[in-house]
Amino acid sequence: MSNVSRTLRAMPTLLRVGFASSLAYRSEFFVWILATNMPLVMLALWSQVAREAPIGNYGPKQFTAYFLVTLIVRQLTGSWVVWEMNAEIRQGTLSQRLLRPLHPILSYAADNLAALPIRAIIVIPVAVLLLFLTGRGGVANDPVLWLLAPLGVAGAWLMSFSVMFLVGTLGLFWESSLAIWDLWFACYAIFSGYLMPLGLMPVWLQAFLHMSPFPYLLSLPVEICLGAVSRGVAARSLSIQWAYALAFLACALLLWRRGLVRFAAYGG
Amino acid sequence: MTRYLMLLGIQLRASALLALQYRLDFVLDAVMSLFWTGSALVPLMVLYAQRATVAGWAWPEALLVVAWFTLLKGVLDGAVQPALSNVVEHIRKGTLDFLLIKPVDAQFMVSTSRFELHRSSEVFGGLALLGWALHRLGRWPSASGVAMAALLLLGAVVILYSLWILVVSLAFFVVKVDNLSYLFSSIYDAARWPASVFRGVLSFVFTFVIPLALMTTYPALALLGRLSLPRALGALASAALFAIIARRVWLFALGHYTSAGG
């Protein structure tokens, strides 16, 4: 049997296993979800400030829409591979994954994707709240943008998953891979639009940022959903996003091959 | 008492020796803390580029709050957080037994089990910010203001520590929660803003439930000479109250500990 069809056959089972384990550790999962409360705090903060007078193009209503969509996109695109890999490499339990006739990146991906139904429990009420608070005018009304939005969310997921896998792979070379992740996340928090809409940043910085990978992780899908970009810009940005995602994925896979020879399981 | 002080010394030395094994981490952590100090400022800078004052706070005054936030973050990262991850791990694996059988108070053992003092470099970042903020303000705080702020710092550490004990106690009931420290720091992140920026529900939560306001905004107000004595005393009293509650909850939770085979 060819590699691809074997993988495809294994995928439904892997997803079921992942879903079952996210149910089993639901308290941990709930903590993860609570830990992404930042957009709500930022929402309270910015909309309070904007109540006196709008900041840039953003009034309280625009901030509400922005941060609620941010919360949704963040829930849908988040992964936790880097911590999982770090623990498995240090404890040697990675060897169990290596025994399977599948590339470990696929089993990690299945684990993370399988958690999406539970995340939806959070996402759906937020989405309803969003529509209720901002009305139809708060989000994009161009159907083409709504067709592009899933593509943007999927691209953001793949990109952040690949970066996490890449950093996790560094754990094979070096025991402080989590410190690198912290550094990455610090940049992400500021430059991806997590703490504030990128449109509020100084103009010179914005031009620079759009060459960096960060806006494509969060800001791009959010702005597509909000209708803050035109079709042309959205399509062009999406191609950059997917190029970044595939490039990170390729780097991660290459590094994984080189790093794996260094792996030595103790016990496991 | 001297026994506990001696024990604290031993634990500190053990942690220092452990830290010395990872020299690269040391450098990386120093760089990181510089970075965090800077990044904590970015949203504030963007906001103050648009406004002269936010909720009655001018830029140098808000800077004081960020300075205090950074200072406490250093304490959190160096003295509180490492022990937290350590204990949660112990509870999960059932190896907490080894700490419990020692003939000293378990809460003390658990709280001092791990220090990562090299991660406390943010304390210096905080002090630098504090100096900058005071320089920008152009006046020095009064002696009573400084004394009050120092007392409030103590109160803030007590609150941080008590909140942490409460979080650890949770780990006795829901086992796989090794990410609790992320939740903890994500909530603490909101403390970088002056508390009066928040209104409504959040304002209530941040004053009474998770008293972030007492930790960073009150000391800044004290340095500015705007904090009345009753409010300062109230803050200290609630810190003490928090400590008592935390102790009670800890003892209750410990009673529910079932070793996992060790």
PDB file of N, CA, C and O in Angstrom, chain A residues 66 119 212:
ATOM      1  N   TYR A  66     -13.515  43.845  16.303  1.00  0.00           N
ATOM      2  CA  TYR A  66     -12.139  43.404  16.066  1.00  0.00           C
ATOM      3  C   TYR A  66     -11.697  42.350  17.069  1.00  0.00           C
ATOM      4  O   TYR A  66     -11.204  41.284  16.702  1.00  0.00           O
ATOM      5  N   ARG A 119     -13.234  23.425  20.910  1.00  0.00           N
ATOM      6  CA  ARG A 119     -13.013  24.867  20.818  1.00  0.00           C
ATOM      7  C   ARG A 119     -14.244  25.566  20.279  1.00  0.00           C
ATOM      8  O   ARG A 119     -14.536  26.706  20.635  1.00  0.00           O
ATOM      9  N   SER A 212       6.965  40.751   7.363  1.00  0.00           N
ATOM     10  CA  SER A 212       7.236  39.728   8.372  1.00  0.00           C
ATOM     11  C   SER A 212       6.091  38.722   8.386  1.00  0.00           C
ATOM     12  O   SER A 212       5.011  38.987   7.865  1.00  0.00           O
TER      13      SER A 212
END
